[in-house]
mmCIF file of C-alpha atoms in Angstrom:
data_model
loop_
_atom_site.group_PDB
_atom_site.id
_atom_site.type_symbol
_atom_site.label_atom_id
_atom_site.label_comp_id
_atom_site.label_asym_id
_atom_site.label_seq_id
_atom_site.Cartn_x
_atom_site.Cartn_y
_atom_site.Cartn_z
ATOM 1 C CA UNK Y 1 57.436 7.920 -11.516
ATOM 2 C CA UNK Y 2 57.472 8.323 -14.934
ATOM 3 C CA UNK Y 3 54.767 5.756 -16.922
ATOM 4 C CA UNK Y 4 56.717 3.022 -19.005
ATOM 5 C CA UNK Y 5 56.305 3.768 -22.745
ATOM 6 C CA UNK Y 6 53.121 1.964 -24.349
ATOM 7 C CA UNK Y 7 55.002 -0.854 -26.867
ATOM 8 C CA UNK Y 8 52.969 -1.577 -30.122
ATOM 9 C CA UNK Y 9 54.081 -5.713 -31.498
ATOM 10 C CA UNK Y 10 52.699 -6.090 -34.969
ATOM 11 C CA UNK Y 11 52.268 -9.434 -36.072
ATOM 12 C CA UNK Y 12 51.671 -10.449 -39.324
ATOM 13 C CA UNK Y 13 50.875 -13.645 -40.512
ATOM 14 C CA UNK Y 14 49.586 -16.025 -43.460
ATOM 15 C CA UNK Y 15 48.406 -19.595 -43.454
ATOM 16 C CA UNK Y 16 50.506 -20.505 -40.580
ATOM 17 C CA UNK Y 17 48.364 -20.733 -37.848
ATOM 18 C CA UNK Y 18 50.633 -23.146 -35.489
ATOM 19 C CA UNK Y 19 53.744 -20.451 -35.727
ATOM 20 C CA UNK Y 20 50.789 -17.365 -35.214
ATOM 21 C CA UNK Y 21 50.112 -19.267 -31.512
ATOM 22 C CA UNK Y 22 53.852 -20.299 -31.117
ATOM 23 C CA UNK Y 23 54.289 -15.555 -31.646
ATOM 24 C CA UNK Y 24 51.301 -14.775 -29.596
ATOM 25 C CA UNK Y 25 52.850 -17.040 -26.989
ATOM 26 C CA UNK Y 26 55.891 -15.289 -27.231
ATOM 27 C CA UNK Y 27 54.576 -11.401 -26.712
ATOM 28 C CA UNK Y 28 52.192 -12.622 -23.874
ATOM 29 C CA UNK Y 29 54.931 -13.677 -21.679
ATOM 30 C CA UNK Y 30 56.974 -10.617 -21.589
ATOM 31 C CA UNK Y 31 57.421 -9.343 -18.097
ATOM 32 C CA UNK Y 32 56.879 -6.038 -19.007
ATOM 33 C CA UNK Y 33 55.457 -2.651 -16.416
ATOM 34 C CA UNK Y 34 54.338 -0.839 -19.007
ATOM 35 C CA UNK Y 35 51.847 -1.712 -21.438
ATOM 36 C CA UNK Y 36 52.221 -3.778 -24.899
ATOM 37 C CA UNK Y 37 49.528 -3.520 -27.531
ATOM 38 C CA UNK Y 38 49.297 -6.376 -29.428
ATOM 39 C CA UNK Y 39 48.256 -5.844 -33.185
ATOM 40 C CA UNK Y 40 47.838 -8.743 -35.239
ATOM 41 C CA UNK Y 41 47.220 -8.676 -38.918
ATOM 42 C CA UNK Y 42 46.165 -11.974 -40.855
ATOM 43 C CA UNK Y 43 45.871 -11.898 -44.998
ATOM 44 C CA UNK Y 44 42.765 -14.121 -44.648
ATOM 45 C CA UNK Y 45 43.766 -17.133 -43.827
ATOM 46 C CA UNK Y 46 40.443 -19.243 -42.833
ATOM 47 C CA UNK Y 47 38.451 -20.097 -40.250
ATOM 48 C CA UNK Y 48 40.934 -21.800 -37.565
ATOM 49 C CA UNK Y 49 42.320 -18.595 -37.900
ATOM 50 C CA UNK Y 50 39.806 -16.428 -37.034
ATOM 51 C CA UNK Y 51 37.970 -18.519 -34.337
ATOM 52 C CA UNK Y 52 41.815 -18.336 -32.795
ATOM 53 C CA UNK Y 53 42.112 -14.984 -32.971
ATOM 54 C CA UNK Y 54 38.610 -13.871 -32.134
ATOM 55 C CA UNK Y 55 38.346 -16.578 -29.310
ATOM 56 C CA UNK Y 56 42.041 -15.347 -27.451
ATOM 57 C CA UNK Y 57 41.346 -13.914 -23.966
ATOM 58 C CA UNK Y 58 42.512 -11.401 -23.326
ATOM 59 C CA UNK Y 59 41.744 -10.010 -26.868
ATOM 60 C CA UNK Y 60 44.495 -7.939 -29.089
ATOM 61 C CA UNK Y 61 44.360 -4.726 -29.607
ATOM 62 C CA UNK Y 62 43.339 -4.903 -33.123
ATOM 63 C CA UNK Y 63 43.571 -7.692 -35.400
ATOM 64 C CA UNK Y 64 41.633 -8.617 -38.841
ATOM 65 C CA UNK Y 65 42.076 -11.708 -41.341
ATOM 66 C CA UNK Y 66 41.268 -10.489 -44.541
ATOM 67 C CA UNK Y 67 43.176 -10.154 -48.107
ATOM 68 C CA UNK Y 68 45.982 -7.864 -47.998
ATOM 69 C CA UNK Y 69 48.585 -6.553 -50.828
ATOM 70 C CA UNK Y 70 51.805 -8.775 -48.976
ATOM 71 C CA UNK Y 71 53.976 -8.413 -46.181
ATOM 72 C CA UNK Y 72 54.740 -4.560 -46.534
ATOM 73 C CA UNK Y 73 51.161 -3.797 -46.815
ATOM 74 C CA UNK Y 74 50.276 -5.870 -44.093
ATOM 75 C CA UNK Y 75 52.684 -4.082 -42.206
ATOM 76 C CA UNK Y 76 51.549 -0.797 -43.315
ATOM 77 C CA UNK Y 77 48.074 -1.669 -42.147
ATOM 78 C CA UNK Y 78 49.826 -2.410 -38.370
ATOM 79 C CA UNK Y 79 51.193 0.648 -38.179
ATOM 80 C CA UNK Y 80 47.999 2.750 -38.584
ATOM 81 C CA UNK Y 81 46.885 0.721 -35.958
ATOM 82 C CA UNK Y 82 49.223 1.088 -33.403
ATOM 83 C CA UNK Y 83 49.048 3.855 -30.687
ATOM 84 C CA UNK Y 84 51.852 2.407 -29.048
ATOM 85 C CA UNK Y 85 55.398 4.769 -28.421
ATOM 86 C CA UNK Y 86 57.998 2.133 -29.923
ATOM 87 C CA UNK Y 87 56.688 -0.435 -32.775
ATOM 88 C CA UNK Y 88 58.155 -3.934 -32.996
ATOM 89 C CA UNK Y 89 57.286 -6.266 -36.056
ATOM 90 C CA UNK Y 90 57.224 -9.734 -34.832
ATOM 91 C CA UNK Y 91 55.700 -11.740 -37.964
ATOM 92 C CA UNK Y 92 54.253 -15.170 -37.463
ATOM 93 C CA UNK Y 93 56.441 -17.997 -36.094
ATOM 94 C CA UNK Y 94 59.000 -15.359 -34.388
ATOM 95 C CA UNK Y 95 59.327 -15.419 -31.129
ATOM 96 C CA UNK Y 96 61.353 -13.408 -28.735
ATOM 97 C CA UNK Y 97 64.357 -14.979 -27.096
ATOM 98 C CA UNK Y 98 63.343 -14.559 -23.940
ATOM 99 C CA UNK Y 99 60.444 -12.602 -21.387
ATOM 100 C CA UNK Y 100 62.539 -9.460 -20.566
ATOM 101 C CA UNK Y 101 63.380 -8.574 -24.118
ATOM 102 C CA UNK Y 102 60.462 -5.656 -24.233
ATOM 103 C CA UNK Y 103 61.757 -4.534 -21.259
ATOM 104 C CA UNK Y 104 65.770 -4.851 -21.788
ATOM 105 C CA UNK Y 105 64.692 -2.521 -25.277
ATOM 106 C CA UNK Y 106 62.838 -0.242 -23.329
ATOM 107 C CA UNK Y 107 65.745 0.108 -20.915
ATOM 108 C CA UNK Y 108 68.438 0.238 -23.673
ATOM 109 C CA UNK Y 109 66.678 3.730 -24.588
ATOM 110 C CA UNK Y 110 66.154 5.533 -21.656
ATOM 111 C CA UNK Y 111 68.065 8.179 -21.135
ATOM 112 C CA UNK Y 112 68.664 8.670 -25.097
ATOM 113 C CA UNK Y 113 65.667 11.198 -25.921
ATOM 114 C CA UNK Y 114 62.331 10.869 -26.216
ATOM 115 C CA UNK Y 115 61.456 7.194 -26.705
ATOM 116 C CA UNK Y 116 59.377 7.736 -29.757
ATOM 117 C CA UNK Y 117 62.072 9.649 -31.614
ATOM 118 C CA UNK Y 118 64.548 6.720 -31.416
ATOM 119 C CA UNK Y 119 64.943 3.128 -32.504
ATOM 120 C CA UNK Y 120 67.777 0.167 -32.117
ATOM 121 C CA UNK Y 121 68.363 -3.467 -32.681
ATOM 122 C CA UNK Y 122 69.356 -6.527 -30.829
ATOM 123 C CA UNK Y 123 70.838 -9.569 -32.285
ATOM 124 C CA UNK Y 124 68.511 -12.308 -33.787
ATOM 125 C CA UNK Y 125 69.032 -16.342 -33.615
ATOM 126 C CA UNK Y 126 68.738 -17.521 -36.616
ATOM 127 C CA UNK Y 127 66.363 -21.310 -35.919
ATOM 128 C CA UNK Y 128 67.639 -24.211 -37.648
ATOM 129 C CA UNK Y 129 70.945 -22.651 -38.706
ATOM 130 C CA UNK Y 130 72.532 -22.761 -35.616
ATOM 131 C CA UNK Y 131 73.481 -19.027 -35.894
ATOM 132 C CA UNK Y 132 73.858 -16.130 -34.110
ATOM 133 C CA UNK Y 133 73.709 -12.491 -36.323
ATOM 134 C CA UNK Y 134 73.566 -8.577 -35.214
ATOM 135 C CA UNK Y 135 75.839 -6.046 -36.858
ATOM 136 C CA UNK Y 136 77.176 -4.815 -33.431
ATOM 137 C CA UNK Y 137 78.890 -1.828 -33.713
ATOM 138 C CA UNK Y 138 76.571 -0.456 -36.810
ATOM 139 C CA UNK Y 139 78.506 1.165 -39.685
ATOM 140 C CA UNK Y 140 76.347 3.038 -42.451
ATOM 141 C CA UNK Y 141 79.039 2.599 -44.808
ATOM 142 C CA UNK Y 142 79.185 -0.842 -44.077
ATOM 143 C CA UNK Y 143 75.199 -1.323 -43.918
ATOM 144 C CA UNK Y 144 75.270 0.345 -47.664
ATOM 145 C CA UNK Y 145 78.019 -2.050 -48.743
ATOM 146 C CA UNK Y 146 76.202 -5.123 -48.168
ATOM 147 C CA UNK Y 147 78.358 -6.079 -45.221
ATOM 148 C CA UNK Y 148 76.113 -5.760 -42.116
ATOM 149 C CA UNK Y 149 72.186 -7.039 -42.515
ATOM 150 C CA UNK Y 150 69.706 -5.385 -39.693
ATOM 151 C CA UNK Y 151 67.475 -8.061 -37.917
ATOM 152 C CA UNK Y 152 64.193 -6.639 -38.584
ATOM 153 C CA UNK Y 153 62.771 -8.669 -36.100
ATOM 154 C CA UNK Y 154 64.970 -7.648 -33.563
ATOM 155 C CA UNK Y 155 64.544 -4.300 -34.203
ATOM 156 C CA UNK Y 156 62.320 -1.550 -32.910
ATOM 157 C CA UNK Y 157 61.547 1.965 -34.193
ATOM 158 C CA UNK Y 158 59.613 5.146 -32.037
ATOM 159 C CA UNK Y 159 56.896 5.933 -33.502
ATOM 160 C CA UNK Y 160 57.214 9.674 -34.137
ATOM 161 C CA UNK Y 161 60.495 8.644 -36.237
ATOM 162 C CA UNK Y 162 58.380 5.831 -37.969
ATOM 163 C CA UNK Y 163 55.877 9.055 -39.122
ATOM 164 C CA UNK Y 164 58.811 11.302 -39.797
ATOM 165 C CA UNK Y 165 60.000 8.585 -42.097
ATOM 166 C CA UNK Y 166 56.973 7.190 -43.382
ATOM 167 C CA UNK Y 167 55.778 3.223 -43.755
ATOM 168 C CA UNK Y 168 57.836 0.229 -46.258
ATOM 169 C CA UNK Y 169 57.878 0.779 -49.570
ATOM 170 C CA UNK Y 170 55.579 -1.859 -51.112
ATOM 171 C CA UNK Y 171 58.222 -0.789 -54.438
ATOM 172 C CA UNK Y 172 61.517 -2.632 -52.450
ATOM 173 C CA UNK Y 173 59.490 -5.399 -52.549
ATOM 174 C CA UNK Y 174 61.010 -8.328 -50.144
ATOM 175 C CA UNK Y 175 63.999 -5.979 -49.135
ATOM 176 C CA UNK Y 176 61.158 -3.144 -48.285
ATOM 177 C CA UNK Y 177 62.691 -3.808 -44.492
ATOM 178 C CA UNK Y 178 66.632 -3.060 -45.048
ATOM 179 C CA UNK Y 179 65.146 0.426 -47.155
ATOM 180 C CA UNK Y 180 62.894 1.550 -44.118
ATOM 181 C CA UNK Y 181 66.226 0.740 -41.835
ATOM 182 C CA UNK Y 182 68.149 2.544 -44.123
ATOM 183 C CA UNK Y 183 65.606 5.775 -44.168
ATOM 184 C CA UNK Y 184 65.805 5.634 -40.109
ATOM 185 C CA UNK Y 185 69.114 5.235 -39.765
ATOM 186 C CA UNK Y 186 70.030 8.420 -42.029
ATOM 187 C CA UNK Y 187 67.924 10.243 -39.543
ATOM 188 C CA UNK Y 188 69.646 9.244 -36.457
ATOM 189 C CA UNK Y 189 71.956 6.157 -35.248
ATOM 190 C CA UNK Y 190 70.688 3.516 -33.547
ATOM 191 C CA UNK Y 191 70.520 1.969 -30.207
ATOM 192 C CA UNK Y 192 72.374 -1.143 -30.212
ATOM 193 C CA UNK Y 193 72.119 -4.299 -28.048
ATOM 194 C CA UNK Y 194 74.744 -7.161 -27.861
ATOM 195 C CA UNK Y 195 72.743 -9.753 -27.123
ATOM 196 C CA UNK Y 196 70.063 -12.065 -28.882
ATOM 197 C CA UNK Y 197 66.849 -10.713 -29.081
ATOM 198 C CA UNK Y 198 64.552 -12.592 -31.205
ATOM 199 C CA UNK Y 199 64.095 -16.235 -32.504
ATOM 200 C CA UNK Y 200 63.848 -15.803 -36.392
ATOM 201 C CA UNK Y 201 62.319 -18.612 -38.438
ATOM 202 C CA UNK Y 202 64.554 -18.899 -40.991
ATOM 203 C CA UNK Y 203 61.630 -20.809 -43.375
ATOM 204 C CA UNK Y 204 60.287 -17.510 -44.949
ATOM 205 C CA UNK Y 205 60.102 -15.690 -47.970
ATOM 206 C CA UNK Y 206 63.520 -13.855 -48.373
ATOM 207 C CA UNK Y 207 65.627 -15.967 -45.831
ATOM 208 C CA UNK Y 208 67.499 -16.824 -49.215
ATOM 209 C CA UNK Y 209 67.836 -14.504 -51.811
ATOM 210 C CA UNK Y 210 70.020 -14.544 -55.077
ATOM 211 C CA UNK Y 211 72.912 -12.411 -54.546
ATOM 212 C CA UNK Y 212 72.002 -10.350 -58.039
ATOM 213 C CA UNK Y 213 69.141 -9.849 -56.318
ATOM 214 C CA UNK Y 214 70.340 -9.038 -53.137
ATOM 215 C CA UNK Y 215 73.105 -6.247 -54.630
ATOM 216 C CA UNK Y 216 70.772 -5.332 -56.917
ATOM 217 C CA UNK Y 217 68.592 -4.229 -54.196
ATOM 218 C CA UNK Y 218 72.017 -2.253 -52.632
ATOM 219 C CA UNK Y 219 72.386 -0.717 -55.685
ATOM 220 C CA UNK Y 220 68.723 1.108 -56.082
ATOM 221 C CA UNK Y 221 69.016 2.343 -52.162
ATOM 222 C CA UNK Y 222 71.861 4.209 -52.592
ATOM 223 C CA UNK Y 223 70.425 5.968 -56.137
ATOM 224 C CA UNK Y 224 67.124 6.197 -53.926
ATOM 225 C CA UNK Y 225 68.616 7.962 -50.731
ATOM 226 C CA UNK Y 226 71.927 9.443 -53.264
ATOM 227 C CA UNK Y 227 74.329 7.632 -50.345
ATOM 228 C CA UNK Y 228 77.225 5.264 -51.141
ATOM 229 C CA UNK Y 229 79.166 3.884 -49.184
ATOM 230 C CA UNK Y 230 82.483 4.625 -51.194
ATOM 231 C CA UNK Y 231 81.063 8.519 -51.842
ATOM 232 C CA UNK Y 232 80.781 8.173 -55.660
ATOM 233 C CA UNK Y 233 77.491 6.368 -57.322
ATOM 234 C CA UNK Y 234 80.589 4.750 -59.845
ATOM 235 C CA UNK Y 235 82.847 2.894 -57.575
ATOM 236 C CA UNK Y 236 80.103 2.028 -54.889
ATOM 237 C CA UNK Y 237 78.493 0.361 -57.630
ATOM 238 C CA UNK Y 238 81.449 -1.234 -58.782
ATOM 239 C CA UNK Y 239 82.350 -2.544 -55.285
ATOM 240 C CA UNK Y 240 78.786 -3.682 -55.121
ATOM 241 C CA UNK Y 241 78.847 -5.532 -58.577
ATOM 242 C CA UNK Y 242 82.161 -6.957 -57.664
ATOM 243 C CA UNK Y 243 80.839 -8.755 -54.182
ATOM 244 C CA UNK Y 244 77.767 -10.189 -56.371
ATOM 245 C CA UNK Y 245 80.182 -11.506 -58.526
ATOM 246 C CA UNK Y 246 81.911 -13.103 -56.102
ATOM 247 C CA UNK Y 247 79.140 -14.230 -54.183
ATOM 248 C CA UNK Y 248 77.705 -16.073 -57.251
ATOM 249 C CA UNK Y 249 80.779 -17.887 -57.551
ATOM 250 C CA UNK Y 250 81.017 -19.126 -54.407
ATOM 251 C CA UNK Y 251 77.141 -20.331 -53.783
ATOM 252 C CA UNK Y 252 78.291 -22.283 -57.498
ATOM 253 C CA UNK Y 253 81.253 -23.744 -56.339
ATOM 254 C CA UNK Y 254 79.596 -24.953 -52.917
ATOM 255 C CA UNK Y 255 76.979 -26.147 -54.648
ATOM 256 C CA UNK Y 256 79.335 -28.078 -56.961
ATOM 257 C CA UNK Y 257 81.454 -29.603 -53.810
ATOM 258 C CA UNK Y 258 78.114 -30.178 -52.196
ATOM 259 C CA UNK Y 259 77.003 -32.661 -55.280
ATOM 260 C CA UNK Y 260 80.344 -34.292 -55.415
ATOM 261 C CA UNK Y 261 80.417 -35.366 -52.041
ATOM 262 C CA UNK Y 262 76.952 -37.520 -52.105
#
């Protein structure tokens, strides 16, 4: 029998000790044959912290607590620490949806090519907001419209094709995730899952982002990677400029309603 590919979860976390526990909960209950490497990287949050994570039993694979340069880098860091065959980033306070989920993944891509070389996405539950999201079938042209969003968390990318492609770039800042899903999904499509794969705390940095921001963001991907969705730089960013637009006005307006109707 063929051995069940090694599955590297990189955690990262800050300050937030009581969601870390609520993760690490989460990744040591997957019923899982093969083995998961768990890879936890703290940007120095204190002591509770560290007695936690150097008191767990068993231990991680590899974890630290000490200052890092944000999110990306922190994710960076987890990848040259993983020896695992597929990477999963599962910061702080995520949890998967349920104790198969490594294994449905794993499952999802066998058959498809070398596990390594690949990478997919489930859907993600969106805690608090009562929501459900996953673009399920995935359409590049829509992904570089702005109409489907990736769940990071509920994503999960071989690690040869995360060294083909290389780590986030710390330049995207907070959209640094939707570029690296962009640069893996121009090598090869991904393997999709219709059903929910991870509980996403919806509390974080980035879970609400100005649309300028947001299109703006669009925008510099497709000059990055030269690929529009509408074939010409022009009237892809015209389309994108015009959904800002419209996007502004309509977080105004329910704004406005939602003050009117205390």
């Amino acid at each position: 029998m063929t051995s069940a590919p090694t599955v590297s979860v990189i955690t990262i976390s800050f300050n937030d000790l009581d969601g870390l526990q609520r993760t690490v909960k989460s990744v040591r209950a997957q019923r899982y044959r093969g083995r998961i490497e768990h890879i936890v990287i703290d940007g120095g949050s204190g002591d509770d912290v560290v007695a936690y994570l150097s008191g767990c039993e068993p231990g991680f694979a590899y974890w630290q607590s000490e200052p890092d340069g944000g999110r990306y880098d922190a994710m960076n860091q987890g990848i040259a620490h993983a020896s695992g065959d597929l990477l999963w980033f599962l910061h702080s306070a995520d949890r998967f949806s349920g104790p198969d989920v490594v294994a449905q993944a794993v499952e999802a891509l066998s058959g498809k090519g070398p596990v390594s070389e690949l990478w997919g996405f489930g859907m993600d539950r969106l805690v608090g907001l009562d929501r459900v999201r996953g673009p399920i079938p995935f359409s590049l042209r829509k992904f570089l419209a702005g109409k489907q969003v990736v769940p990071h968390q509920a994503s999960f990318f071989g690690s040869s094709l995360v060294a083909k492609i290389g780590g986030y770039d710390l330049d995207f800042g907070i959209a640094a995730d939707q570029e690296f899903i962009l640069r893996a999904a121009l090598v090869c499509e991904p393997v999709t899952i219709r059903c929910v794969l991870c509980e996403f705390d919806t509390t974080g940095v980035g879970s609400h982002r100005e649309p300028s921001a947001v299109f703006g963001d669009l925008r510099r991907m497709g000059d990055l990677h030269r690929r529009y969705p509408f074939g010409g730089r022009r009237i892809s960013h015209a389309y994108l400029r015009g959904r800002e637009f419209y996007a502004y006005n309509s977080r105004f307006w329910e704004n406005v309603f939602t003050r009117m109707s205390k």
